[in-house]
XYZ file of C-alpha atoms in Angstrom:
483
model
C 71.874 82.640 133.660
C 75.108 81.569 134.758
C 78.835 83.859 134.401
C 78.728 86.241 132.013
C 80.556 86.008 128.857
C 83.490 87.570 127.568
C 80.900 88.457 124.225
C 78.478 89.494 127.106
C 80.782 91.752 129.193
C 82.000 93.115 125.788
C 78.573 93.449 124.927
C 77.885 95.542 127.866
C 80.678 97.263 128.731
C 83.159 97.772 125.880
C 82.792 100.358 122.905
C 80.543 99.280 120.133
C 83.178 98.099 118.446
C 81.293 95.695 115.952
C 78.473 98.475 115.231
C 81.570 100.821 114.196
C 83.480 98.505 111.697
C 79.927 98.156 110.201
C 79.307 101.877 110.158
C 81.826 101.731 106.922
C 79.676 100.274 104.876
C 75.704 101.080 106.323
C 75.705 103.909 103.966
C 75.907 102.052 100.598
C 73.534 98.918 102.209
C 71.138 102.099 103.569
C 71.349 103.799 99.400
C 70.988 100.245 97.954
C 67.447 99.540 99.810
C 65.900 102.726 99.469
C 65.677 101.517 96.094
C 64.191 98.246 96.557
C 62.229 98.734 99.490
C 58.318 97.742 98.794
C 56.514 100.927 98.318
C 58.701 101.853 95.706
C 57.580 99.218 93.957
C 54.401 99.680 94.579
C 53.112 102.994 94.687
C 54.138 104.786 91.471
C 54.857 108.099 93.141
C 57.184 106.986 95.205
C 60.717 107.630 93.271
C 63.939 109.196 94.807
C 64.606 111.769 93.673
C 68.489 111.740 93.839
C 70.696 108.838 94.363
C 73.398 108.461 97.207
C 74.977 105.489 95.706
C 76.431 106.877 92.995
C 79.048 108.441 95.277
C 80.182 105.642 96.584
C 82.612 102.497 95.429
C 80.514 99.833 93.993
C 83.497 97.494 95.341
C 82.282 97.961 99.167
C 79.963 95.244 100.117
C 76.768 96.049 101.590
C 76.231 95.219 105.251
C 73.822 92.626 107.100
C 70.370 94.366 108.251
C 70.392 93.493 112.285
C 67.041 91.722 113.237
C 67.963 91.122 117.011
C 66.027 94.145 118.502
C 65.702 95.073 122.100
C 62.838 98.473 121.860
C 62.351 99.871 125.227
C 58.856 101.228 124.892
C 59.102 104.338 127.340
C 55.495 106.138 127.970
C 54.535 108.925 125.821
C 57.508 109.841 124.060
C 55.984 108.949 120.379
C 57.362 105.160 121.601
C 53.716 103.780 119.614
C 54.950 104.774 116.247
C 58.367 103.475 116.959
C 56.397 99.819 117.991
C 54.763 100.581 114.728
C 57.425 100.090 112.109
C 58.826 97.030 114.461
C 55.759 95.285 113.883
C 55.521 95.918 110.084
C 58.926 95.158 109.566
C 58.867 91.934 111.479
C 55.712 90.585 110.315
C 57.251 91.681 106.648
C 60.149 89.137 107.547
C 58.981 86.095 109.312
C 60.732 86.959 112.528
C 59.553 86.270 115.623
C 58.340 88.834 118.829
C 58.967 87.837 122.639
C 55.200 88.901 123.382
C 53.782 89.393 126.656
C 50.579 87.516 127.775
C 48.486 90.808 127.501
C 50.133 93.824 126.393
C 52.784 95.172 129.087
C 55.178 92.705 130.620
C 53.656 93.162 134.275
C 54.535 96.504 134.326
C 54.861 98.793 136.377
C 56.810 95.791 138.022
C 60.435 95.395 136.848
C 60.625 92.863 133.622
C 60.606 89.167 134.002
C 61.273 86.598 131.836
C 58.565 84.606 133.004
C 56.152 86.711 131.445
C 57.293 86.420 127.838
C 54.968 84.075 125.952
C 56.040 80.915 125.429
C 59.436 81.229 126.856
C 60.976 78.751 128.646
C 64.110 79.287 130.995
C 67.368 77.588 129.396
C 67.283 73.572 129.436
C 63.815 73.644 130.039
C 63.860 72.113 126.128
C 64.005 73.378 122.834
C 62.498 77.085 121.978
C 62.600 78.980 118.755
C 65.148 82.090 119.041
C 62.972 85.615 119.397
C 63.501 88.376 117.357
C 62.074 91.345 118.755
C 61.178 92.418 122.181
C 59.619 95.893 121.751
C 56.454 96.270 124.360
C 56.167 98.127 127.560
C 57.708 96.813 130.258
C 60.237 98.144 132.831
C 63.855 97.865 131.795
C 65.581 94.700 133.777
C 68.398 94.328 131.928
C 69.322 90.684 133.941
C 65.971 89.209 133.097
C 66.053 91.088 129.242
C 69.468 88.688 128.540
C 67.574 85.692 129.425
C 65.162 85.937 126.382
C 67.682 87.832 123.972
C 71.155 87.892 122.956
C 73.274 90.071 124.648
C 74.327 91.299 121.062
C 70.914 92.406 120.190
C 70.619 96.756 119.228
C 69.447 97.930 121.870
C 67.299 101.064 121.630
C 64.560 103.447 123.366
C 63.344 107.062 123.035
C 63.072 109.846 125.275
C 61.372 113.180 125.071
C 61.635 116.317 126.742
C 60.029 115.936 130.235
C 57.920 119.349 129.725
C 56.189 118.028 126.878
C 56.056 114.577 128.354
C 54.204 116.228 131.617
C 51.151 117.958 129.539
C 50.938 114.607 127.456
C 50.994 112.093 131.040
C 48.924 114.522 132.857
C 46.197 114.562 130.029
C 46.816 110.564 129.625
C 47.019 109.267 133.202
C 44.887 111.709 134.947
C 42.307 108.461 136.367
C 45.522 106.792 136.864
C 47.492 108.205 138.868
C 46.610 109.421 142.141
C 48.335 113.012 142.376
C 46.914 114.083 138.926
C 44.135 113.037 139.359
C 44.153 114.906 142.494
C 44.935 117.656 140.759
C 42.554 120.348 138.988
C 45.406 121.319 136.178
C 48.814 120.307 135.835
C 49.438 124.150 135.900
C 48.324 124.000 139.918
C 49.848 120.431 140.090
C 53.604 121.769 139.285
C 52.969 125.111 141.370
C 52.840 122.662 144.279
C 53.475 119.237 143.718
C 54.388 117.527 147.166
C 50.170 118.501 148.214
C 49.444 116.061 145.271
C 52.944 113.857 145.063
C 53.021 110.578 147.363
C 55.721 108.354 146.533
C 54.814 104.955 146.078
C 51.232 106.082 145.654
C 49.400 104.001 143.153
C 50.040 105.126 139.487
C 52.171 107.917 140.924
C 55.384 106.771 139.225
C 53.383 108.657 135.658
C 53.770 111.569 138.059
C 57.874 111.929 138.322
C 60.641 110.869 136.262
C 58.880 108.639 134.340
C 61.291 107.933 132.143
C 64.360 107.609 134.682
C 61.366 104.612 135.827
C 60.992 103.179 132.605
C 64.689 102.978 131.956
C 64.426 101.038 135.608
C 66.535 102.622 137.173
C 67.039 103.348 141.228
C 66.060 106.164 142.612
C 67.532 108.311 145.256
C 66.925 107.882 148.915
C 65.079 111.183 149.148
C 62.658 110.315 145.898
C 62.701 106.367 147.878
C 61.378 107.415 150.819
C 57.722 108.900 152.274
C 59.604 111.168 154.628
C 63.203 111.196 153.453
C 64.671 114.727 152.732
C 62.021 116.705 151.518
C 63.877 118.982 149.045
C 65.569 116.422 146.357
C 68.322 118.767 144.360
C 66.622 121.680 142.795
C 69.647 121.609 139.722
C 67.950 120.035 136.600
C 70.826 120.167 134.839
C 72.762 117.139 134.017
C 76.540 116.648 135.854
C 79.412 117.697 133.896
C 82.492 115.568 133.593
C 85.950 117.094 133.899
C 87.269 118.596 130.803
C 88.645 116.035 128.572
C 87.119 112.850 129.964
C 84.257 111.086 128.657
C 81.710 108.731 129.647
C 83.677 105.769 128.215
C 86.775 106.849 130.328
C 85.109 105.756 133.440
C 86.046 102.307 134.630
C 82.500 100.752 135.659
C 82.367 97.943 138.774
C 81.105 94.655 136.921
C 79.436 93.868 140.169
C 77.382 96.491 139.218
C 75.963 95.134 135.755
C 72.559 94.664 136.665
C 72.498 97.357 139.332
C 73.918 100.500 137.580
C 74.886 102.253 141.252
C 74.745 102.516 144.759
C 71.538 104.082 145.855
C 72.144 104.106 149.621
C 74.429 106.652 151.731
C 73.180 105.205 154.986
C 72.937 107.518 157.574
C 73.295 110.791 155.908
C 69.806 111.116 154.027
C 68.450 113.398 156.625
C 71.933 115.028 157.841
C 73.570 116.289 154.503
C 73.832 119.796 153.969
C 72.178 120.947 150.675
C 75.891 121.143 148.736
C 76.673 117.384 149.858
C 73.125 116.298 148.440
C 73.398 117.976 144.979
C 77.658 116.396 144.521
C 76.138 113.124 145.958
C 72.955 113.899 143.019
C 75.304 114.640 140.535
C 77.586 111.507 140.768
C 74.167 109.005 141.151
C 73.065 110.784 137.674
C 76.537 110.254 136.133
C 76.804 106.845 136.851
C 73.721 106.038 135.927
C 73.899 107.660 132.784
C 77.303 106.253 132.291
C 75.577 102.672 132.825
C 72.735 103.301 130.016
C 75.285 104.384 127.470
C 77.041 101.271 127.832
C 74.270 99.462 127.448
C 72.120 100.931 124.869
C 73.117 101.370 121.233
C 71.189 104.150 120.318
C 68.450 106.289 122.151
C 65.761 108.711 120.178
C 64.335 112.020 120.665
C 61.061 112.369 119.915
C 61.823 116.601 119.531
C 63.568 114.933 116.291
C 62.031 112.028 115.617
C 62.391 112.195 111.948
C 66.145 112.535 112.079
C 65.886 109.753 114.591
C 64.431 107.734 112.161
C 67.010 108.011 109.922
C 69.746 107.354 111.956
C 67.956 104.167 113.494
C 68.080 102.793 109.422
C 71.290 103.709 109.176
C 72.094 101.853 112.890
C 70.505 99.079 111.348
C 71.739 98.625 107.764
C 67.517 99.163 106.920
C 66.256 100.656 104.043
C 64.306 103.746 104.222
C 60.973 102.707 103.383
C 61.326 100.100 106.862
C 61.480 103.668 108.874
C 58.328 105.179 107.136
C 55.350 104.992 109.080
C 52.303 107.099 110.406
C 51.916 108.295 113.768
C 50.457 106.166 116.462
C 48.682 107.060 119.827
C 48.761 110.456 119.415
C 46.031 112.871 120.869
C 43.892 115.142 119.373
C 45.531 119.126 119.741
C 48.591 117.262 121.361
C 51.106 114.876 118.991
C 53.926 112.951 120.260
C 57.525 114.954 119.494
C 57.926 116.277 115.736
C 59.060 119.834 117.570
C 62.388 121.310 118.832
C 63.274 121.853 122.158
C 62.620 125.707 122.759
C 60.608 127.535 124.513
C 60.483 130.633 122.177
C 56.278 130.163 120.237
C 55.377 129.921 124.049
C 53.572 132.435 126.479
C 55.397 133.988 129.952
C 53.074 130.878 131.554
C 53.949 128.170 129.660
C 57.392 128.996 129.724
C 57.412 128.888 133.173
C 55.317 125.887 133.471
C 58.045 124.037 131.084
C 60.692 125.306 133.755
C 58.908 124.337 136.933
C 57.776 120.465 134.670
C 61.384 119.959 134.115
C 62.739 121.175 137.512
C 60.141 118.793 138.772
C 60.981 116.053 136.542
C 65.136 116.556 137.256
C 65.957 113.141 136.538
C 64.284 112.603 133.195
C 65.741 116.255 132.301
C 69.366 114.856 133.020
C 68.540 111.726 131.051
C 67.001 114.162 128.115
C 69.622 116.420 127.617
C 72.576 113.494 128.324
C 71.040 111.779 125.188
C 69.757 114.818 122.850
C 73.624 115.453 123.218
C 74.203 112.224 122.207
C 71.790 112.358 119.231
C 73.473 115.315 117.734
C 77.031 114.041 118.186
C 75.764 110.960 115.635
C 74.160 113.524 113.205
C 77.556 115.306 113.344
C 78.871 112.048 112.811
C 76.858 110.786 109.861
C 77.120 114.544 108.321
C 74.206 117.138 108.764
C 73.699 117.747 104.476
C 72.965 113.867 103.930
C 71.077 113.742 107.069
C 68.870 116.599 105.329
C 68.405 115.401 102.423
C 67.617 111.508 104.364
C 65.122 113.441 106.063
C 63.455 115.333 103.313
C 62.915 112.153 101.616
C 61.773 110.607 104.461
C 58.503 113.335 104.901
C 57.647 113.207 101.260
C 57.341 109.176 101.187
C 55.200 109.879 104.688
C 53.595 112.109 102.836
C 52.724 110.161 99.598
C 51.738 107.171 101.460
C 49.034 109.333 103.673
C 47.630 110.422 100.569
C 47.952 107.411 98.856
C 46.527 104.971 101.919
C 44.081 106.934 103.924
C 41.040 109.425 104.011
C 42.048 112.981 104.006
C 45.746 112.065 104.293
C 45.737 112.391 107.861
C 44.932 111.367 111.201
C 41.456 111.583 112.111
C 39.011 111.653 114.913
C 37.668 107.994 116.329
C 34.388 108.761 115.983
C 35.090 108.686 111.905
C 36.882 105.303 112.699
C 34.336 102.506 112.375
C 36.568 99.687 111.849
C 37.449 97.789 114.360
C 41.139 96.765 113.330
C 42.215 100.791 113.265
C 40.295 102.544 116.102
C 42.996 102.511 117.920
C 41.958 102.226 122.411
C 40.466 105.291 123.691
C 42.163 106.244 127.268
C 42.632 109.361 129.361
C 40.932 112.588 128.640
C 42.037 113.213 125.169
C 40.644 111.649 122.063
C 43.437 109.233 120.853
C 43.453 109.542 116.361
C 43.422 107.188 114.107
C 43.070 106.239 110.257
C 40.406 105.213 107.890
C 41.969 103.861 104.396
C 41.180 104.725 101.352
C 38.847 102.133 98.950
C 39.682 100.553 95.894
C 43.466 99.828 96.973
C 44.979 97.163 95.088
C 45.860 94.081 97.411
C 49.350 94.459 97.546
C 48.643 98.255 98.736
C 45.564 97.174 100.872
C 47.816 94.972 102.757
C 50.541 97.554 103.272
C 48.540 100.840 103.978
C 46.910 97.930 107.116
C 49.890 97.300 108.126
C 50.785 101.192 108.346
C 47.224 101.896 109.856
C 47.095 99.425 112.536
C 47.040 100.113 115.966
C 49.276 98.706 118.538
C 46.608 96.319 120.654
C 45.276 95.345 117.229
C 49.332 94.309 115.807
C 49.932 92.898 118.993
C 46.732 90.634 118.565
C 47.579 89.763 115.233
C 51.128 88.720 115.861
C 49.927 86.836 118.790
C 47.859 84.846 116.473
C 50.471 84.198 114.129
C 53.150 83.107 116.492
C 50.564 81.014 118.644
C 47.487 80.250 116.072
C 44.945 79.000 118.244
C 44.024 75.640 118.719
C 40.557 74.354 117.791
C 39.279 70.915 119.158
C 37.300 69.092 116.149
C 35.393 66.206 117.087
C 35.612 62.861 116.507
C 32.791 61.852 113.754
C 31.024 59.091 114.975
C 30.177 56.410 112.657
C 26.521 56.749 111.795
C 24.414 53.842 109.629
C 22.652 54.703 106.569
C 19.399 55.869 106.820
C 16.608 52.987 105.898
């Protein structure tokens, strides 16, 4: 790839300091499209029902919508209806998807180039620019700069490792070798070392799956088979002296592509229990400190609708490009769309959400480091508009579910008997999906598909458009009239 750049290190390492000068005027480009955005045009009961722009100076010019998107796809954190709107709103626009071969970029390995379609490495000859990389892979930040610019958004989700646990064990119970070794995730958390081989296949879906996903190292003790057996039992995230922020801290640019030290050689098995947990504390930190220079924005799925709105307003989009359907989800289960709490749930599951995130301490620290985060932007962008964003948000959701499909909701795959929206059956839970309604005009027909479609399906579809298969016709052969 060559030195970095001083627009790369900037990119990387230096406040946002582009996305904040265009934070000034996101609001009137975010009020202007929610009134041209396509369903309002289409679908007659689809009108806002108050207007933001009138409050603001029709002088300011409205800002640029960004279409260089890095989407980390993390596992079930509601990360399918994210992929969702990316594909609708690039195959709306023409723009073009770094796609992998199948329909993971060799994951669980670390991302490579390579294994983008149709990429070739620079001066290996002329390549259209991509777009959008948005499908699962595991975060490699070096290899992600060789297919996109290093002023792309970058963006991911996470969701609160309790919830995440119940959804993965359901999910990944054939997959990974501790659940499935495992006759509830109930007995699997009371005891998880019987179960828990590190470095077992699949067992990365077993721990700190998102801390994986994000790709980042692990600690010696979680690295090795017979490291120290107690990793720190603290799942709460490191606090920083009073008054200093993650920003403060002056990061080693060796370090860019390796966010910290994961070694203290020697002293893995000889630390005392108070040495481990500062030495845990600081790795967590630094990592942390590493993501947030890198990524522009991170979700919660516990909020995903406020998410939602804050990712348009990240991106200068209209509303309408944020209003999808729910993808992947699993029958009695659902992907986020609840608060973090604890208080609807019985003695036992209370405890079970204790022991998932003690278990899960590294996801927990990444959690509640960026549901901190999240809120400090809604304070930001002011908790009244965010409301009222929100509240028109759910009522366009809801108007197109009524408007598009049968029943107005999700259903069961059995009811599903087209192809193109049963979305892939996996795990032990049925995964939902959508029938659509008849007698839909075309313009609407072709919308509520593009809000219905699974992921495999989109991915198979933009695959086709970006690399339209090529069909051998054969020569004709001269042949003499017949006598």
């Amino acid at each position: 790839m060559g030195p970095l750049s001083p627009t790369r290190t900037m990119r990387l390492w230096g406040p946002r300091s582009l996305g904040v000068a265009l934070g000034v005027f996101m609001t009137i480009g975010f009020a202007l499209q929610l009134w041209g955005g396509p369903f309002q045009r289409r679908l007659p009961g689809l009108q806002l029902r108050h207007s933001w722009a009138s409050t603001l100076a029709p002088a300011v010019p409205s800002c640029l919508p960004r279409q260089r998107l890095v989407f980390l796809k993390t596992h079930k954190s509601g990360s399918s209806s994210v992929l969702s709107l990316l594909h609708r709103y690039g195959d709306r626009h023409g723009l073009r998807f770094a796609l992998p071969a199948r329909y993971q970029f060799g994951y669980p390995k670390l991302f490579q180039a390579s294994r983008v379609k149709g990429y070739r490495p620079q001066g290996g000859g002329t390549q259209s620019p991509f777009h959008i990389l948005c499908h699962h892979m595991r975060f490699n930040l070096k290899e992600v700069l060789q297919v996109m610019p290093s002023d792309s958004f970058f963006f991911s989700i996470v969701r609160d490792p309790a919830a995440l646990a119940r959804s993965a064990f359901s999910y990944y119970k054939s997959t990974s070798s501790a659940f499935r070794k495992s006759p509830s995730l109930a007995a699997f958390l009371d005891n998880p070392r019987a179960f828990y081989q590190p470095g077992a296949r699949g067992d990365h879906y077993a721990r700190n799956l998102l801390w994986f996903d994000f790709g980042l190292p692990f600690p010696p003790e979680m690295r090795t088979k017979r490291g120290n057996p107690h990793p720190p039992r603290d799942p709460n995230p490191p606090q920083l002296p009073s008054g200093v922020g993650l920003r403060a801290h002056t990061l080693d640019p060796n370090a860019l592509f390796h966010p910290v030290p994961t070694a203290a050689d020697g002293h893995s098995q000889t630390s005392s229990s108070a040495s481990l947990d500062l030495r845990s504390s600081s790795f967590i930190q630094w990592n942390l400190a590493w993501l947030d220079s890198v990524f522009d924005l991170v979700l919660v799925a516990e909020y995903f609708d406020e998410s939602l709105v804050l990712l348009a307003d990240a991106l200068c989009w209209g509303l309408d490009d944020v209003v999808g359907f729910m993808h992947n989800a699993q029958a009695g289960g659902g992907q986020g769309g609840s608060a973090v709490g604890d208080g609807g749930l019985t003695a036992e599951d209370r405890q079970l959400s204790a022991r998932a995130r003690a278990w899960n301490n590294l996801d927990w620290a990444l959690y509640v480091h960026f549901n901190r985060s999240l809120w400090a932007r809604i304070k930001q962008y002011g908790q009244s508009r965010l409301d009222s964003a929100v509240a028109e948000l759910r009522a366009r959701r809801e108007a197109l579910a009524k408007h598009c499909l049968v029943g107005g909701e999700a259903l069961d795959p059995k009811y599903i008997t087209d192809r193109r929206f049963r979305p892939f059956q996996f795990g032990s839970g049925k995964v939902l999906g959508y029938v659509l309604q008849s007698g839909l005009s075309l313009q609407d027909q072709e919308e509520c598909e593009r809000l219905a479609t699974p992921e495999l399906q989109y991915k198979d579809k933009l695959d086709a458009k970006q690399f339209p298969p090529t069909v051998s016709v054969p020569l004709k052969t001269s042949r003499l009239p017949s006598p």
